[in-house]
Amino acid sequence: MPLKIFVDSWQEKLQYVNNYKQALSNNIFKVISLAAKELQLESYVIGGFVRDYILQRGEHKDIDIVAVGSGIELAKKVSSLLPHKPKVQIFKTYGTAMLRAYDMEVEFVGARKESYSEESRNPEVETGTLEDDQNRRDFTINALALSLNDETYGDLLDPFNGLQDLSAGVIRTPLDPDVTYSDDPLRMLRAIRFASQLQFRIEKDSLQAITRNRNRIKIISRERIVDELNKILLSPKPSVGFSLLHKTGMLGLLLPELTALEGIDEIEGQRHKDNFWHTLEVVDNISENTNDLWLRWAALLHDIGKAPTKKFDENLGWTFHGHEFVGSKMVYKLFKRLKMPLNEKMKFVQKMVYMSSRPIVLSQEVTDSAVRRLIFDAGEDIEDLMTLCEADITTKNPRRYRRYHNNFKVVRQKIKEVEERDHVRNFQPPVSGEEIMETFDLKPSREIGVIKDAIKEAILEGVIPNEYDAAREFMLQKGKEIGLSPK
Ligand code: CTP
């Protein structure tokens, strides 16, 4: 049913078009065409550029060119014909070459009979025809090619009805899926990523093949896996991709922390929610409000500490005490395992997970000092934290839904007021450590920290305003209390 809805009239019309000269209006194509003619070989644009042009997804800046002959020679010829003679980068092991021109990155490869998988790329393989090459591509929608040859310039070469699959929104492999996926197991993840990015469905045999072959994903480098996971997370509705990962059994191999959240337990008639499906809702919610990859990661991981901390308490029912702390520690292990960056991005995700319940607790009683502490602890990330908490509201009860959102509105308003008045977001103590040393004639020592902390606490608690005079006065008084006198 949704399939038919997806078929927009322009896509149906496109099925009758077989000349795409318009797609080739950038000068680079004319130069490639000329270079290929001089070398007396055929050349074609293939892959993502053609797919995204037809889908009208905006200009695809990476162009893939197939030459029926040497891709490297073609790249060199193209460079020699261009006014700025761009540098040709040659990847000998893969038999490919790349250059930049007219704001585009152009990759050249010779048509081959063998697969394109990085693992098996071998420049020595037998040269093939365009169709041999198309056969060995991942999906019918990525095997569409446009001719750059004089007599057929702009013609679409579509031996597997890729256009039809594009209009119907289907991911299908050109060959038997078991063959295509074993050529390069990363393609299993790519299938799911494209389904999520384009909101397509994966054709049945392909989905079964992914489920069958899922363990082969283990031979793929973690960097390439993470690239695909990031693209799934950045897609309009990431739950499409994560549900497919779950359905094919791949999720348990890649992110077992998430599958551990699945399921509902019941003891003495008390149940907790299924935190896996809840998490996917949270990720979809947040994706409506942010394109920040790391905030989306935070949404995906915000509850992972709930699996190891789950307990049933006679009086309290289901509890997940300390899951935020445990979860933030798990973020580090997960990032490390997947070879993701262990830098400030990871720390941001950890911080979001660690603080993910703070605004909720606070929304029950919004005091000035609690708000000041929240702003102080979250610092510049306060907005992101609020966005995460709002996305976390997945109740299906409309009254509660409204109430929770209203509570957060109150918190946001309070944050604004307190921030305008007290400026604690980038808290810099109004009295510095140097001033404390100078005033009491101290060498670096523990007392300085004690006084500084006391000033900070007094400001956060609202005992004194966040101002110099009040802080200096407080410092003198505190110094006196611990037996110091000004020099
Ligand atoms: N390809 C393939 N198998 C892979 C990777 C790529 O067959 N594992 C082929 C596909 O024809 C693909 C083309 O190489 O269209 C270019 O690959 P890539 O640049 O990785 O992807 P795009 O399809 O261009 O899409 P995107 O830029 O969105 O990743």
Coordinates of C-alpha atoms in Angstrom, one line a residue, residues 197-466:
Q197 CA 17.9 7.0 3.8
L198 CA 15.5 6.7 0.9
Q199 CA 12.7 5.1 2.9
F200 CA 12.7 2.1 0.5
R201 CA 11.9 -1.5 1.2
I202 CA 14.4 -4.3 0.8
E203 CA 13.1 -7.0 -1.6
K204 CA 12.2 -10.3 0.2
D205 CA 15.0 -12.5 -1.2
S206 CA 17.5 -9.9 -0.3
L207 CA 16.3 -9.5 3.2
Q208 CA 16.4 -13.3 3.7
A209 CA 19.9 -13.4 2.3
I210 CA 21.0 -10.6 4.7
T211 CA 19.5 -12.6 7.6
R212 CA 21.3 -15.8 6.4
N213 CA 24.7 -14.1 5.8
R214 CA 24.7 -11.7 8.7
N215 CA 27.7 -13.2 10.4
R216 CA 29.9 -12.3 7.4
I217 CA 29.7 -8.7 8.5
K218 CA 32.4 -9.6 10.9
I219 CA 35.1 -9.5 8.2
I220 CA 34.3 -5.9 7.4
S221 CA 36.4 -3.2 9.0
R222 CA 34.8 -1.3 11.9
E223 CA 35.4 2.0 10.3
R224 CA 33.3 1.1 7.3
I225 CA 30.6 -0.4 9.5
V226 CA 30.5 2.8 11.6
D227 CA 30.2 4.9 8.4
E228 CA 27.0 3.0 7.5
L229 CA 25.6 3.2 11.1
N230 CA 26.2 7.0 11.0
K231 CA 24.3 7.3 7.7
I232 CA 21.4 5.2 9.2
L233 CA 21.4 7.5 12.2
L234 CA 21.4 10.6 10.0
S235 CA 18.5 9.3 7.8
P236 CA 15.1 11.0 8.1
K237 CA 13.6 8.2 10.2
P238 CA 16.5 6.1 11.7
S239 CA 14.1 3.6 13.1
V240 CA 13.6 2.3 9.6
G241 CA 17.2 1.2 9.5
F242 CA 17.4 0.0 13.1
S243 CA 14.3 -2.1 12.8
L244 CA 15.8 -3.8 9.7
L245 CA 19.1 -4.3 11.6
H246 CA 17.1 -5.9 14.3
K247 CA 14.9 -8.0 12.0
T248 CA 17.9 -9.4 10.2
G249 CA 19.8 -10.2 13.4
M250 CA 22.6 -7.8 12.5
L251 CA 21.9 -5.4 15.4
G252 CA 22.9 -8.0 18.0
L253 CA 26.3 -8.4 16.2
L254 CA 27.0 -4.7 16.0
L255 CA 25.3 -3.1 19.0
P256 CA 24.4 -5.8 21.5
E257 CA 23.8 -3.1 24.1
L258 CA 20.7 -2.2 22.2
T259 CA 19.2 -5.6 21.7
A260 CA 19.8 -6.2 25.5
L261 CA 17.1 -3.6 26.0
E262 CA 14.5 -5.6 24.2
G263 CA 11.6 -7.2 26.1
I264 CA 9.1 -6.6 28.8
D265 CA 9.3 -8.3 32.2
E266 CA 6.4 -8.8 34.5
I267 CA 6.5 -9.5 38.2
E268 CA 3.5 -9.3 40.5
G269 CA 1.6 -7.8 37.7
Q270 CA 4.1 -4.9 37.2
R271 CA 5.6 -4.4 33.9
H272 CA 8.3 -2.0 32.5
K273 CA 8.3 -0.6 29.0
D274 CA 10.3 -2.2 26.2
N275 CA 13.3 0.0 26.2
F276 CA 14.5 -1.1 22.8
W277 CA 11.4 0.0 20.9
H278 CA 11.2 3.1 23.2
T279 CA 14.7 4.0 22.2
L280 CA 13.9 3.8 18.5
E281 CA 11.0 6.2 19.1
V282 CA 13.3 8.6 20.9
V283 CA 15.7 8.5 18.0
D284 CA 13.0 9.3 15.5
N285 CA 11.6 12.1 17.8
I286 CA 15.0 13.7 18.1
S287 CA 15.7 13.4 14.4
E288 CA 12.7 15.8 13.8
N289 CA 14.6 18.4 15.8
T290 CA 18.3 17.9 15.1
N291 CA 20.7 16.8 12.4
D292 CA 23.5 16.6 14.8
L293 CA 25.0 13.1 14.5
W294 CA 26.3 13.0 18.1
L295 CA 23.0 14.1 19.7
R296 CA 21.4 11.3 17.7
W297 CA 23.9 8.9 19.0
A298 CA 23.1 10.1 22.5
A299 CA 19.4 9.4 21.9
L300 CA 20.3 5.9 20.6
L301 CA 22.4 5.2 23.7
H302 CA 20.6 7.1 26.4
D303 CA 19.1 4.0 28.0
I304 CA 21.8 1.4 27.4
G305 CA 22.5 1.3 31.2
K306 CA 19.1 0.0 31.8
A307 CA 19.8 -3.6 30.9
P308 CA 22.6 -4.1 33.5
T309 CA 20.9 -2.1 36.2
K310 CA 17.3 -3.6 36.0
K311 CA 15.9 -4.8 39.3
F312 CA 12.6 -5.6 40.7
D313 CA 11.9 -4.0 44.1
E314 CA 8.9 -5.2 46.2
N315 CA 8.0 -1.6 47.1
L316 CA 9.2 0.4 44.1
G317 CA 8.5 -2.0 41.3
W318 CA 11.0 -2.0 38.4
T319 CA 14.1 0.2 39.0
F320 CA 17.1 1.1 37.0
H321 CA 19.2 2.8 39.6
G322 CA 22.3 4.5 38.4
H323 CA 21.6 3.5 34.8
E324 CA 22.8 7.0 33.6
F325 CA 26.2 6.5 35.1
V326 CA 26.5 2.9 34.0
G327 CA 25.3 3.9 30.6
S328 CA 27.9 6.6 30.2
K329 CA 30.6 4.2 31.1
M330 CA 29.2 1.8 28.4
V331 CA 29.4 4.5 25.8
Y332 CA 33.2 4.6 26.2
K333 CA 33.4 0.8 25.7
L334 CA 31.1 0.8 22.8
F335 CA 33.0 3.6 21.0
K336 CA 36.3 1.9 21.7
R337 CA 35.0 -1.4 20.4
L338 CA 33.7 0.2 17.2
K339 CA 36.9 2.2 16.8
M340 CA 34.9 5.4 16.9
P341 CA 36.6 8.6 17.9
L342 CA 37.4 8.8 21.7
N343 CA 37.4 12.5 21.6
E344 CA 35.2 15.4 22.7
K345 CA 32.3 13.9 20.6
M346 CA 32.4 10.8 22.7
K347 CA 32.5 12.9 25.9
F348 CA 29.5 14.8 24.7
V349 CA 27.6 11.5 24.2
Q350 CA 28.7 10.3 27.6
K351 CA 27.6 13.6 29.2
M352 CA 24.2 13.5 27.5
V353 CA 23.6 9.9 28.7
Y354 CA 24.9 10.7 32.2
M355 CA 22.6 13.8 32.5
S356 CA 19.6 12.4 30.6
S357 CA 17.4 12.2 33.7
R358 CA 18.3 15.5 35.3
P359 CA 15.7 17.7 33.6
I360 CA 13.0 15.1 34.3
V361 CA 13.8 15.0 38.0
L362 CA 13.9 18.7 38.0
S363 CA 10.6 19.2 36.2
Q364 CA 8.9 17.9 39.3
E365 CA 10.1 20.8 41.3
V366 CA 11.7 23.7 39.5
T367 CA 13.7 25.6 42.1
D368 CA 16.1 28.3 41.1
S369 CA 19.1 26.6 42.7
A370 CA 18.3 23.2 40.9
V371 CA 18.1 25.1 37.6
R372 CA 21.4 26.9 38.3
R373 CA 23.0 23.5 39.0
L374 CA 21.6 22.0 35.8
I375 CA 22.9 25.0 33.8
F376 CA 26.3 24.8 35.5
D377 CA 26.7 21.1 34.9
A378 CA 25.4 21.1 31.3
G379 CA 27.1 24.3 30.3
E380 CA 26.9 24.9 26.6
D381 CA 25.1 21.6 26.1
I382 CA 22.0 22.6 28.0
E383 CA 19.9 23.1 24.8
D384 CA 20.9 19.7 23.5
L385 CA 20.0 18.1 26.8
M386 CA 16.6 19.6 26.8
T387 CA 16.1 18.5 23.2
L388 CA 17.0 14.9 24.3
C389 CA 14.6 15.0 27.2
E390 CA 11.8 16.2 25.1
A391 CA 12.4 13.5 22.6
D392 CA 12.3 11.0 25.4
I393 CA 8.6 11.5 25.9
T394 CA 7.0 8.6 24.1
T395 CA 3.9 8.1 26.2
K396 CA 0.8 7.3 24.2
N397 CA -1.5 8.8 26.8
P398 CA -2.3 12.3 25.4
R399 CA -2.9 13.9 28.8
R400 CA 0.5 12.7 30.1
Y401 CA 2.1 13.7 26.8
R402 CA 0.8 17.2 27.2
R403 CA 1.7 17.4 30.8
Y404 CA 5.3 16.2 30.3
H405 CA 5.9 18.7 27.5
N406 CA 4.4 21.5 29.5
N407 CA 6.7 20.6 32.4
F408 CA 9.7 20.9 30.1
K409 CA 8.4 24.2 28.8
V410 CA 8.4 25.5 32.4
V411 CA 11.9 24.2 32.8
R412 CA 13.1 25.9 29.6
Q413 CA 11.5 29.1 30.6
K414 CA 13.1 28.9 34.0
I415 CA 16.5 28.2 32.5
K416 CA 16.1 31.3 30.4
E417 CA 15.2 33.5 33.3
V418 CA 18.0 32.1 35.6
E419 CA 20.5 32.3 32.8
E420 CA 19.7 35.9 32.0
R421 CA 20.0 36.9 35.7
D422 CA 22.8 34.7 37.0
H423 CA 24.9 33.8 33.9
V424 CA 26.1 30.5 35.2
R425 CA 26.3 28.8 31.8
N426 CA 30.0 29.5 31.4
F427 CA 30.6 29.9 35.0
Q428 CA 33.8 31.7 35.8
P429 CA 34.2 32.3 39.5
P430 CA 34.0 36.1 40.0
V431 CA 37.0 35.8 42.4
S432 CA 40.0 34.0 40.9
G433 CA 42.4 31.6 42.7
E434 CA 45.1 34.3 42.3
E435 CA 43.1 36.8 44.1
I436 CA 42.4 34.4 47.0
M437 CA 46.2 33.7 47.2
E438 CA 47.0 37.4 47.0
T439 CA 44.4 38.4 49.6
F440 CA 45.4 35.9 52.3
D441 CA 49.1 35.7 51.2
L442 CA 48.8 32.0 50.5
K443 CA 51.1 29.7 48.5
P444 CA 49.2 27.2 46.3
S445 CA 47.3 25.1 48.8
R446 CA 44.2 23.2 49.6
E447 CA 42.6 26.3 51.3
I448 CA 42.3 28.0 47.9
G449 CA 40.2 25.2 46.5
V450 CA 38.0 25.2 49.7
I451 CA 37.3 28.9 49.3
K452 CA 36.7 28.7 45.6
D453 CA 34.3 25.8 46.0
A454 CA 32.4 27.6 48.8
I455 CA 32.0 30.6 46.5
K456 CA 30.7 28.5 43.7
E457 CA 28.3 26.6 46.0
A458 CA 27.0 29.9 47.5
I459 CA 26.3 31.2 44.0
L460 CA 24.6 28.0 42.8
E461 CA 22.5 27.9 46.0
G462 CA 21.5 31.5 45.6
V463 CA 23.1 32.6 48.9
I464 CA 25.0 35.3 47.0
P465 CA 24.5 36.7 43.5
N466 CA 27.0 35.8 40.7

